[in-house]
XYZ file of C-alpha atoms in Angstrom:
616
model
C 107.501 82.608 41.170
C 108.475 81.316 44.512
C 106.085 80.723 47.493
C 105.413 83.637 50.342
C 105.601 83.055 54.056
C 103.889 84.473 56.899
C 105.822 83.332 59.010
C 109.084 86.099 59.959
C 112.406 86.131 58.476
C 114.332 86.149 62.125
C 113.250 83.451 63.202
C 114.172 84.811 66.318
C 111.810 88.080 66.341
C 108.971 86.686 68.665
C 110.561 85.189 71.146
C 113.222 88.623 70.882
C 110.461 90.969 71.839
C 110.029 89.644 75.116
C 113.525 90.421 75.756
C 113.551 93.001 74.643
C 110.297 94.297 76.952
C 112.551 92.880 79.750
C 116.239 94.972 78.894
C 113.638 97.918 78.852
C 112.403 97.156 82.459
C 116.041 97.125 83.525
C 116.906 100.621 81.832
C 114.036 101.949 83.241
C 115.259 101.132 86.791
C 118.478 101.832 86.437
C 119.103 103.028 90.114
C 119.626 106.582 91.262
C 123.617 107.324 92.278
C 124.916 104.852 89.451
C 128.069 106.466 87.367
C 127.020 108.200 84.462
C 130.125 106.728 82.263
C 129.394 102.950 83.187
C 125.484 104.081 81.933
C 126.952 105.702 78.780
C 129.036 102.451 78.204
C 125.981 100.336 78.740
C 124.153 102.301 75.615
C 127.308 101.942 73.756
C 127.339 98.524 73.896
C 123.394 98.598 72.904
C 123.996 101.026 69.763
C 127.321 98.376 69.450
C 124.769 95.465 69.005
C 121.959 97.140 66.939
C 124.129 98.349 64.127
C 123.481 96.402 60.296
C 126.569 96.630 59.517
C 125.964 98.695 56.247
C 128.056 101.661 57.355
C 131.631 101.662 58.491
C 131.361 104.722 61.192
C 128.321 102.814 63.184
C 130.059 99.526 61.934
C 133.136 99.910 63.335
C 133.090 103.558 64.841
C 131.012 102.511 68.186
C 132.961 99.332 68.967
C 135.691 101.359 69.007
C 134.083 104.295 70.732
C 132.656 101.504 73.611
C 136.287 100.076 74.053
C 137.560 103.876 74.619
C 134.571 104.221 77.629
C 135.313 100.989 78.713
C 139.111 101.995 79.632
C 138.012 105.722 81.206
C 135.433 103.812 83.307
C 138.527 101.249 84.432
C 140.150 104.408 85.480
C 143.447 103.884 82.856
C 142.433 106.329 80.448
C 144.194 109.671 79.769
C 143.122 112.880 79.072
C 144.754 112.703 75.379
C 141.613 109.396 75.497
C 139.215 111.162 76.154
C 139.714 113.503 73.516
C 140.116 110.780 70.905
C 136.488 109.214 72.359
C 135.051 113.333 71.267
C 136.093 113.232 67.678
C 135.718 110.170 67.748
C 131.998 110.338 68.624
C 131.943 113.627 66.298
C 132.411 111.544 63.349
C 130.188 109.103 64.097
C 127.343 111.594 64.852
C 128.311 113.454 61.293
C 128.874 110.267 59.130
C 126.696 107.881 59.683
C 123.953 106.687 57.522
C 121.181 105.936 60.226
C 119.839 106.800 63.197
C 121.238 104.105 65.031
C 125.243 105.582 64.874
C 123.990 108.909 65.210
C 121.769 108.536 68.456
C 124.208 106.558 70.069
C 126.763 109.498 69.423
C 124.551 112.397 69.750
C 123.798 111.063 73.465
C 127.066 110.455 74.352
C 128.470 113.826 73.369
C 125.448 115.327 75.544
C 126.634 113.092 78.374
C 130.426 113.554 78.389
C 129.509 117.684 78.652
C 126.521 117.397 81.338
C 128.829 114.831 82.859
C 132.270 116.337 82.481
C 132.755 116.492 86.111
C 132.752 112.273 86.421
C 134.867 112.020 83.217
C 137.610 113.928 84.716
C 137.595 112.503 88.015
C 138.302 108.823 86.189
C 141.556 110.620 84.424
C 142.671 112.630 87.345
C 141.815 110.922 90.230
C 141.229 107.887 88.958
C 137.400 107.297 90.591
C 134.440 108.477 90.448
C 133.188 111.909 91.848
C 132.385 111.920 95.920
C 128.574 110.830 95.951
C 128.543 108.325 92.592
C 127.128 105.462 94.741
C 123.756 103.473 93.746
C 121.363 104.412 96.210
C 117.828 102.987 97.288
C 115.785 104.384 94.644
C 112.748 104.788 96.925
C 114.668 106.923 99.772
C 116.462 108.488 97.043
C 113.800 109.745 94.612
C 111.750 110.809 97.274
C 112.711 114.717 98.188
C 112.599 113.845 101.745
C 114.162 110.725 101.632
C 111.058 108.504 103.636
C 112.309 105.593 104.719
C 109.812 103.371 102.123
C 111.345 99.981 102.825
C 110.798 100.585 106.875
C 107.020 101.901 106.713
C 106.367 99.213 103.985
C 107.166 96.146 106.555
C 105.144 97.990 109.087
C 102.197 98.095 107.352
C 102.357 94.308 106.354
C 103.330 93.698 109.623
C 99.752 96.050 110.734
C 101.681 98.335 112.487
C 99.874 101.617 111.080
C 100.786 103.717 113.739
C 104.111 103.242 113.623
C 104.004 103.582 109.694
C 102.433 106.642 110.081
C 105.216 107.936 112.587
C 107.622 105.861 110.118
C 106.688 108.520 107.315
C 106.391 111.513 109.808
C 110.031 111.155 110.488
C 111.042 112.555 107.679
C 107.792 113.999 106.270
C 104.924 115.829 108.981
C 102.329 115.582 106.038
C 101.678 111.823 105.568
C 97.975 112.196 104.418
C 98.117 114.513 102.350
C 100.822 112.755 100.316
C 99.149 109.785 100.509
C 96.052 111.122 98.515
C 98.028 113.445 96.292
C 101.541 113.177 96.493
C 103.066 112.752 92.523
C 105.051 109.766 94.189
C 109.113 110.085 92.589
C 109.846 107.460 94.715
C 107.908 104.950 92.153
C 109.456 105.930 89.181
C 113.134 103.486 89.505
C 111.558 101.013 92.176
C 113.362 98.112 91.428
C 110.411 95.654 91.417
C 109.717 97.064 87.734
C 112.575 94.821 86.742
C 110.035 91.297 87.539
C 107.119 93.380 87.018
C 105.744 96.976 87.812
C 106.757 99.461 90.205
C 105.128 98.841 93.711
C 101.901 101.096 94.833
C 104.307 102.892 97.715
C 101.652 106.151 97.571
C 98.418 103.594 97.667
C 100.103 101.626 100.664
C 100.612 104.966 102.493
C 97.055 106.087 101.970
C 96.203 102.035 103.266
C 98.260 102.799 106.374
C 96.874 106.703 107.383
C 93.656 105.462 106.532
C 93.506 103.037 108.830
C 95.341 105.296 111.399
C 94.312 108.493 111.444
C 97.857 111.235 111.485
C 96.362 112.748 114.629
C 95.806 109.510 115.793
C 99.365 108.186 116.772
C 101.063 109.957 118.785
C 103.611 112.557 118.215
C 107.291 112.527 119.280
C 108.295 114.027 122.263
C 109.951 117.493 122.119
C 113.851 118.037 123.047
C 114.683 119.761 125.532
C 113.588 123.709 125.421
C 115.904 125.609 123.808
C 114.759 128.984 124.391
C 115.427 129.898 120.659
C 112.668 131.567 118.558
C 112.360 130.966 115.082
C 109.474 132.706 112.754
C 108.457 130.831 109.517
C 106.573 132.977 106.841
C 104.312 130.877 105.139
C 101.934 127.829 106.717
C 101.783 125.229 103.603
C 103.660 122.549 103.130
C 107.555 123.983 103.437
C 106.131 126.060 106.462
C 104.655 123.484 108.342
C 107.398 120.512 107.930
C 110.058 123.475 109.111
C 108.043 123.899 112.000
C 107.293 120.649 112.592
C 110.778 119.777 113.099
C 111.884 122.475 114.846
C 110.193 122.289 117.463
C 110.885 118.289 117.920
C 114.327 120.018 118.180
C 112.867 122.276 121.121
C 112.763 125.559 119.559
C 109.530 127.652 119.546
C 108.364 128.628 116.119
C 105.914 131.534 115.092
C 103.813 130.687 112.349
C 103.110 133.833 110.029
C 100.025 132.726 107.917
C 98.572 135.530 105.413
C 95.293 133.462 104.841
C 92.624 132.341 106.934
C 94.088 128.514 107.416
C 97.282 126.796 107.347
C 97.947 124.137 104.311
C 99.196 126.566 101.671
C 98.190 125.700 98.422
C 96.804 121.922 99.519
C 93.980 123.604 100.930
C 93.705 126.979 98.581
C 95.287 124.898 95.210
C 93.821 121.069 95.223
C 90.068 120.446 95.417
C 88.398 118.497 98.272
C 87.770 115.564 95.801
C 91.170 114.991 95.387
C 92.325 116.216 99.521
C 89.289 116.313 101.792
C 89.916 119.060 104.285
C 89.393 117.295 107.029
C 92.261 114.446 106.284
C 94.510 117.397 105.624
C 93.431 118.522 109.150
C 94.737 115.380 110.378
C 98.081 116.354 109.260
C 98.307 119.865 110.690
C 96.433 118.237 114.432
C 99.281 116.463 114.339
C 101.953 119.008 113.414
C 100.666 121.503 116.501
C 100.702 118.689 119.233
C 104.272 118.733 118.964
C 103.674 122.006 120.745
C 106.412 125.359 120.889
C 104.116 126.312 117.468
C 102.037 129.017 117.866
C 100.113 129.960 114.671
C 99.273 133.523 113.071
C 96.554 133.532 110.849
C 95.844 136.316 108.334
C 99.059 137.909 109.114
C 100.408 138.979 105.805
C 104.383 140.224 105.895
C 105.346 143.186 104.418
C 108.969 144.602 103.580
C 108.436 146.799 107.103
C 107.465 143.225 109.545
C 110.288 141.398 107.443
C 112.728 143.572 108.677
C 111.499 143.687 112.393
C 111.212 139.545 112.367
C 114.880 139.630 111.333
C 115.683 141.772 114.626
C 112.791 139.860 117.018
C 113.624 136.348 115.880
C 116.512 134.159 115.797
C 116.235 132.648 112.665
C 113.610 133.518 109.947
C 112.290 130.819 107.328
C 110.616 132.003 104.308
C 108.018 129.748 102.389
C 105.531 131.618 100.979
C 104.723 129.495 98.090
C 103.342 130.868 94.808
C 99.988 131.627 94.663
C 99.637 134.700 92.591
C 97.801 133.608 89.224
C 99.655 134.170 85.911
C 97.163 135.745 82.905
C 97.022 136.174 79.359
C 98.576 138.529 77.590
C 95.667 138.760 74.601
C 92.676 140.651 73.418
C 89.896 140.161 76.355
C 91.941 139.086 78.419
C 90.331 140.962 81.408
C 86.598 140.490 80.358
C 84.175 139.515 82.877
C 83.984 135.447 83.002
C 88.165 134.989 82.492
C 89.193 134.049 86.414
C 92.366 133.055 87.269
C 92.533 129.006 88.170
C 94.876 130.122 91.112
C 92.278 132.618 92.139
C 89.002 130.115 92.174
C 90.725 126.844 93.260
C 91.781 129.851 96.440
C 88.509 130.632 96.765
C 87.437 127.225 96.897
C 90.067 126.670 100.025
C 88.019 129.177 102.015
C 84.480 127.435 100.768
C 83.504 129.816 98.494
C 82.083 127.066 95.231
C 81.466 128.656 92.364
C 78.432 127.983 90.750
C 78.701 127.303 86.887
C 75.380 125.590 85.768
C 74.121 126.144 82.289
C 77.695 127.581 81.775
C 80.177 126.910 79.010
C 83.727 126.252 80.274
C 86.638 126.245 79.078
C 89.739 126.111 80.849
C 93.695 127.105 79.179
C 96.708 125.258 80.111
C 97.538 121.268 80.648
C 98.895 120.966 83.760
C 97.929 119.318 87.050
C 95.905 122.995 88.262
C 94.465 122.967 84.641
C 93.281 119.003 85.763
C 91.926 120.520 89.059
C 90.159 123.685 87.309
C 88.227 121.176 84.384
C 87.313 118.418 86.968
C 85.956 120.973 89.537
C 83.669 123.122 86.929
C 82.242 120.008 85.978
C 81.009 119.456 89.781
C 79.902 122.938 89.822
C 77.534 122.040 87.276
C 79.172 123.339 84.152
C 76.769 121.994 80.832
C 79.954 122.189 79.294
C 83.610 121.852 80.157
C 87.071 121.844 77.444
C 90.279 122.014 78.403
C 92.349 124.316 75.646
C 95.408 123.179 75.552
C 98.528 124.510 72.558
C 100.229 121.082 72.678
C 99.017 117.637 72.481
C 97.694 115.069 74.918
C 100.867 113.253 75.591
C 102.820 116.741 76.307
C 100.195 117.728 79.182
C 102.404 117.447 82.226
C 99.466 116.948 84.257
C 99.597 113.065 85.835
C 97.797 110.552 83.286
C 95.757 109.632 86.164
C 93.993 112.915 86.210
C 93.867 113.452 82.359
C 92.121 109.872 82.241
C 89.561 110.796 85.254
C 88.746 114.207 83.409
C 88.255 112.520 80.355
C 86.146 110.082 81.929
C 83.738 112.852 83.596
C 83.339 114.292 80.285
C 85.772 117.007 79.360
C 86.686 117.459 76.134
C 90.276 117.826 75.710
C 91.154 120.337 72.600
C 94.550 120.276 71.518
C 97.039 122.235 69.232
C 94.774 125.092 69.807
C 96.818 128.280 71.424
C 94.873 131.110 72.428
C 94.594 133.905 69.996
C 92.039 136.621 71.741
C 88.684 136.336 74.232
C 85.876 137.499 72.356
C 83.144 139.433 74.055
C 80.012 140.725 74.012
C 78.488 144.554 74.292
C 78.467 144.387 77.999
C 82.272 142.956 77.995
C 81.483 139.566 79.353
C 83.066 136.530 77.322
C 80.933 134.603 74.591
C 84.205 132.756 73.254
C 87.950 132.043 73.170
C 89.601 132.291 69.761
C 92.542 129.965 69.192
C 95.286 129.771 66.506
C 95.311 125.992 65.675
C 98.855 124.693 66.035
C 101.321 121.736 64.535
C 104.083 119.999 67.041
C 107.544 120.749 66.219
C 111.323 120.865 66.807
C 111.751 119.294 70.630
C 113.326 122.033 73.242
C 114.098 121.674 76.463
C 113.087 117.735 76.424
C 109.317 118.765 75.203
C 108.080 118.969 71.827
C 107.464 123.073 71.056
C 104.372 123.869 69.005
C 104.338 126.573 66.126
C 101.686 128.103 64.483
C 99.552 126.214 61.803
C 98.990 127.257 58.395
C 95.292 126.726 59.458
C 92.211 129.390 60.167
C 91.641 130.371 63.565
C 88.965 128.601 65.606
C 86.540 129.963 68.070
C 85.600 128.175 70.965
C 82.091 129.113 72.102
C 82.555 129.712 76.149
C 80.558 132.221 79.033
C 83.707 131.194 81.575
C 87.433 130.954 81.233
C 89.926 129.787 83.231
C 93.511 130.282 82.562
C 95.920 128.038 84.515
C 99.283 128.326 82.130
C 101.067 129.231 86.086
C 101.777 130.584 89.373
C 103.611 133.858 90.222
C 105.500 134.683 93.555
C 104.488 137.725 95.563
C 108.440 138.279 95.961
C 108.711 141.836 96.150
C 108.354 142.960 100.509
C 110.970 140.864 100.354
C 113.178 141.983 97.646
C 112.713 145.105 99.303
C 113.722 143.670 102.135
C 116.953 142.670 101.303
C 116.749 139.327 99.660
C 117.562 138.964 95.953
C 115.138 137.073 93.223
C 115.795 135.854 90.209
C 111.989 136.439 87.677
C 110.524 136.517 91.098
C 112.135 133.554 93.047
C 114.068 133.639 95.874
C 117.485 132.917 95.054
C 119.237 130.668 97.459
C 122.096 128.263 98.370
C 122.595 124.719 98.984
C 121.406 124.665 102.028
C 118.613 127.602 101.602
C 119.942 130.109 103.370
C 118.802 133.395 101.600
C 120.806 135.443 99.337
C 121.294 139.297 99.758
C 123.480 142.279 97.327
C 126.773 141.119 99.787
C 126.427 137.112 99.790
C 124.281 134.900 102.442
C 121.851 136.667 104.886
C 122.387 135.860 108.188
C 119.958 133.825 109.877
C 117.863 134.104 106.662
C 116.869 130.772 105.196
C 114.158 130.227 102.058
C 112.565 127.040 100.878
C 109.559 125.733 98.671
C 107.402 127.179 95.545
C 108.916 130.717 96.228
C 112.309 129.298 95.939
C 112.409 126.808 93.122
C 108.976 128.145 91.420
C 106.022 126.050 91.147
C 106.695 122.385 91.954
C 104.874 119.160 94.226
C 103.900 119.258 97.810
C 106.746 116.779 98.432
C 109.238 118.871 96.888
C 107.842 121.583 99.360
C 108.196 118.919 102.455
C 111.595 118.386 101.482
C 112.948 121.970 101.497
C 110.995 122.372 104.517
C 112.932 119.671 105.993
C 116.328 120.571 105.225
C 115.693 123.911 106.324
C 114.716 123.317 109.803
C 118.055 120.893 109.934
C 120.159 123.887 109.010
C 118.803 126.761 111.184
C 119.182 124.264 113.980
C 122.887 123.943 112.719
C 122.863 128.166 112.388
C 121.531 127.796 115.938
C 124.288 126.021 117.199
C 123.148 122.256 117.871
C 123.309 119.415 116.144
C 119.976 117.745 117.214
C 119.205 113.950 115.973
C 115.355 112.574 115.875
C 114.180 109.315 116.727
C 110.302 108.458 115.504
C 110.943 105.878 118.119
C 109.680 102.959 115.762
C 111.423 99.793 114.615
C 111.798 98.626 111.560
C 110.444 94.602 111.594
C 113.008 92.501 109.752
C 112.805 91.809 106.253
C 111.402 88.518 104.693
C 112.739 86.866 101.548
C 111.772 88.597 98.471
C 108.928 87.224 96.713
C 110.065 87.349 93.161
C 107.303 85.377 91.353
C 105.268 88.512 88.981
C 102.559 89.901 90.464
C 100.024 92.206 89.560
C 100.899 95.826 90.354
C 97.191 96.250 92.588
C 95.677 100.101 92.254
C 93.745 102.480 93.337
C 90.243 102.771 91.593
C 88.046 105.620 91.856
C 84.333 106.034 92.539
C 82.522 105.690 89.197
C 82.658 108.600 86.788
C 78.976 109.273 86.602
C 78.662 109.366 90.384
C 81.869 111.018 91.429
C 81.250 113.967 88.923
C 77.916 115.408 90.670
C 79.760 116.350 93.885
C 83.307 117.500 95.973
C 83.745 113.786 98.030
C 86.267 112.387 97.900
C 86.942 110.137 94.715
C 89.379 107.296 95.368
C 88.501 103.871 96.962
C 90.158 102.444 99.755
C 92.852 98.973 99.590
C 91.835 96.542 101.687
C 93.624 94.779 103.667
C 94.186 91.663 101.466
C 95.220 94.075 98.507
C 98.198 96.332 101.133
C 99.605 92.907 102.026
C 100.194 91.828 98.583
C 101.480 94.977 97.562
C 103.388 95.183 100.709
C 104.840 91.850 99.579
C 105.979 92.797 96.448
C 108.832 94.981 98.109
C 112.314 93.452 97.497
C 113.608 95.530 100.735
C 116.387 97.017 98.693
C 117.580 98.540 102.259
C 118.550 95.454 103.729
C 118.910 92.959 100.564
C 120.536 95.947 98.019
C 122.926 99.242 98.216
C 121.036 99.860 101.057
C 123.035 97.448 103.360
C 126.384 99.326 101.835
C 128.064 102.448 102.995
C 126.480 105.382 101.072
C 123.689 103.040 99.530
C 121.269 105.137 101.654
C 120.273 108.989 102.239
C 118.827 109.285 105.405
C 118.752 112.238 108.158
C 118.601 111.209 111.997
């Protein structure tokens, strides 16, 4: 009997996996704008290099399927090519013994149809598509394309008003992104190839922090225009269209059907996460542009849609959606089941709900679901669950808030859909029964859940609240003349509304109501290109200058460095009341993270023609 080893057969392995950590940092930054078919080549190649060899269609099969890419991506493929690569692949993805052949072939069939487009523009016109450029993944992710790199510098440099008025030139609402803003523009930053993606949403929360929005001053307004433009709708989309209209000298009437502006950052994210009074700062701000007058609890009907159409030059529609989905199960309208749209709403207006002694438990695992479970814990809830028919890792709520709610002690109960409410003689609800539930087949990118061959479970509770979605109060305007597709607005590429005979003149729609439930920034975004293209309709073509420089870029620092964070006020304190819960950066902490940026606008495609998306 020979000797055993600990030691491991590569001899190679250890050292490997640190490589291998690293060639996952790089695909995980692979930059926004890059050609699909050089990507598809590059995991190719991978597959190429991970094969064992056993099997000849992995073996062989993606060498030769690489070599095929590699010639379409030179541009000296045909079309007769690129159907050989197809079967090719087909074969491959049919005969091979692993996973490793299979993958590789299963993903590239999925790209060459999603990007089918690209493929045939490297046989026919032998480039790729109009737009295929890398662009600065922080401009780029972020839906309206802040200038990151530029406010960045000016908050090492201590500029904070002019980082403030940095952000504002492409986004009104700089505060309340900084505190909740689900920050795209992190996710391909290319420091994560030395270490981890920079902080960009702490360092704007260092910079409005230490200058308040209302603080620095405001671009002047163009020259008076005389046109009059009514936006429907005072959150997010609403405001930012305003906001920039009336830089571009229009006046803008404000149609707001509650009893403040914000939209759903007031009525839909608790004052822990977005202190009213910071959001305030924002909308200050947004007014002293002036040419905005505001409307509040004006609600438009199908009847004042159709007279703003006549009275107004241009209308904007951003209503949002914030009409509470329910339940379609026994109980479902006992007393104790609220809508999470409906309380969080109430909330906005200052109207707490009061929930000691109380059993909570609260449906859905989203971001509102994260708001609903954290906020009946600070209204004194003994107990709080969050019921939820997938697991953990599916919740598309941020991990940040899943980790904080965990932290103030909700229990999160997974794989349990609900079944029925269960009530008592007088109707009010005494528990939620669930049907306990096993992960499955993966759809749509997310792993479905089916039914368990396991007995149902009741879930003792006095209050429920269901957040599995928002609806959009779409039809005044339906009536009206605009059509919607399951309640949203269908639109364009550049938002203007849709009617029975094509585009409605002078009709643009943006935000929630348009793409359905989505982020603030999102919102901003739409808000942003809106107001750009009804001053197009208009007839101008006005360009905005925040009237800020951008401080020139040092050498990169490209020794690792610590990604620094935001911490939060201890569980057990922040949990007994509404304050606000994160901590500031100091100083010493923005400059380092400040330093970490690798100005990809000056030093990457940033510095090349088409490297960049930016609006003037």
């Amino acid at each position: 009997m020979t000797k055993l080893s600990i030691a491991p057969k590569g001899s190679s392995d250890a050292s490997y996996a640190a490589e291998l950590e690293a060639f996952a940092r790089r695909i995980s930054t692979t930059p926004p704008g890059a050609c699909p078919v050089a990507a598809q080549l590059s995991m190719l190649e991978t597959g190429a290099a991970q094969t064992c060899g056993k099997c000849v269609p992995c073996r062989d099969g993606l060498p030769q399927l690489a070599s095929l890419v590699r010639s379409i991506l030179d541009c000296k493929a045909t079309a007769a090519d690129l159907d050989r690569a197809r079967v090719l692949a087909e074969m491959i993805r049919d005969a091979s013994d692993c996973a490793i052949g299979y993958e590789a072939a299963v993903q590239f069939l999925a790209g060459l149809k999603a990007h089918a487009d690209e493929y045939a523009s490297h046989i026919e016109n032998r480039a790729c598509t109009e737009g295929t450029e890398q662009k600065v993944p922080c401009e780029a992710l972020c839906p309206a394309h802040v200038n990151v790199p530029a406010y960045i510098a000016l908050v090492a440099a201590g500029d904070y008003a002019g980082a403030v008025n940095m952000v504002r030139k492409d986004n009104p609402l700089p505060t309340a992104c900084a505190l909740v803003c689900e920050h795209p523009c992190e996710r391909r930053c290319r420091r994560g190839l030395l270490d981890a993606p920079i902080n960009i949403r702490g360092i704007k929360k260092f910079a409005v922090d230490s200058c308040a929005a209302d603080k620095a001053p405001v671009p002047e307004r163009s020259a008076q225009t005389n046109r009059r433009i009514a936006v429907i709708g005072g959150g997010p989309s609403g405001l930012t269209c305003a906001y920039f209209l009336s830089l571009m000298g229009h006046d803008v009437v404000i149609f707001e059907a509650r009893k403040h502006l914000g939209g759903m950052l007031r009525y839909g994210i608790p004052a822990y996460r977005l202190p009213r009074e910071r959001l305030d700062e924002d909308i200050n701000a947004i007014l002293a542009v002036g040419g905005i007058e505001v409307r509040l609890e004006t609600k438009v009907d199908t009847q004042a849609m159709a007279e703003l159409q006549n009275e107004f030059d241009a209308v904007y529609v951003a209503i949002g959606a914030q009409k509470g989905k329910g339940l379609r199960i026994d109980g479902a309208k006992a007393e104790g089941v609220i809508s999470a749209v409906d309380l969080l709403g109430r909330i906005g207006d200052g109207d707490y709900p009061d929930f000691a002694g109380k059993r909570v438990a609260v449906i859905g695992g989203g971001n509102v679901a994260m708001d609903c479970v954290r906020t009946a814990v600070r209204a004194g809830a003994d107990e709080v669950s969050c019921v939820y028919r997938r697991r953990v890792a599916d919740m598309t709520a941020l991990d940040a808030e899943i980790e904080s709610a965990i932290a103030e002690g909700v229990e999160m109960i997974t794989l349990e859909s609900p079944d029925s409410i269960e009530t008592n003689e007088a109707g009010q609800v005494v528990a939620l029964i669930t049907q306990p539930q096993m992960i499955s087949a993966v759809k749509g990118g997310r792993p479905s859940a089916k039914a368990a061959d396991k007995p149902k479970r009741r879930i003792e509770a006095d209050v429920i609240l269901v957040a599995v979605g928002q609806g959009i109060e779409s039809q005044p305007f339906e009536d009206a003349g605009m059509l919607a597709e399951w309640g949203e607005f269908k639109a364009n590429e550049f938002l203007e509304a849709q009617g029975e005979n094509g585009t409605l003149a002078g009709v643009f729609v943006g935000g929630d109501c348009q793409t359905g439930p989505a982020t603030a920034i999102k919102a901003i975004g739409a808000g942003k290109v809106a107001a750009r293209n009804i001053d197009e309709y208009l007839g101008y073509h006005h360009t905005l200058d925040c009237g800020v420089d951008v401080p020139a870029p040092a050498p990169n620092d490209r020794a690792p460095k610590g990604r620094v964070e935001i911490s939060e006020r201890p569980a057990r304190e922040r949990k007994h009341d509404f304050a606000y819960v994160e901590m500031p950066m100091s100083r010493e902490e923005a400059v380092q993270e400040c330093g970490r940026c690798l100005r990809c606008d000056h030093f990457g495609c940033g510095a090349l023609e088409g490297g960049r998306i930016q609006y003037v």
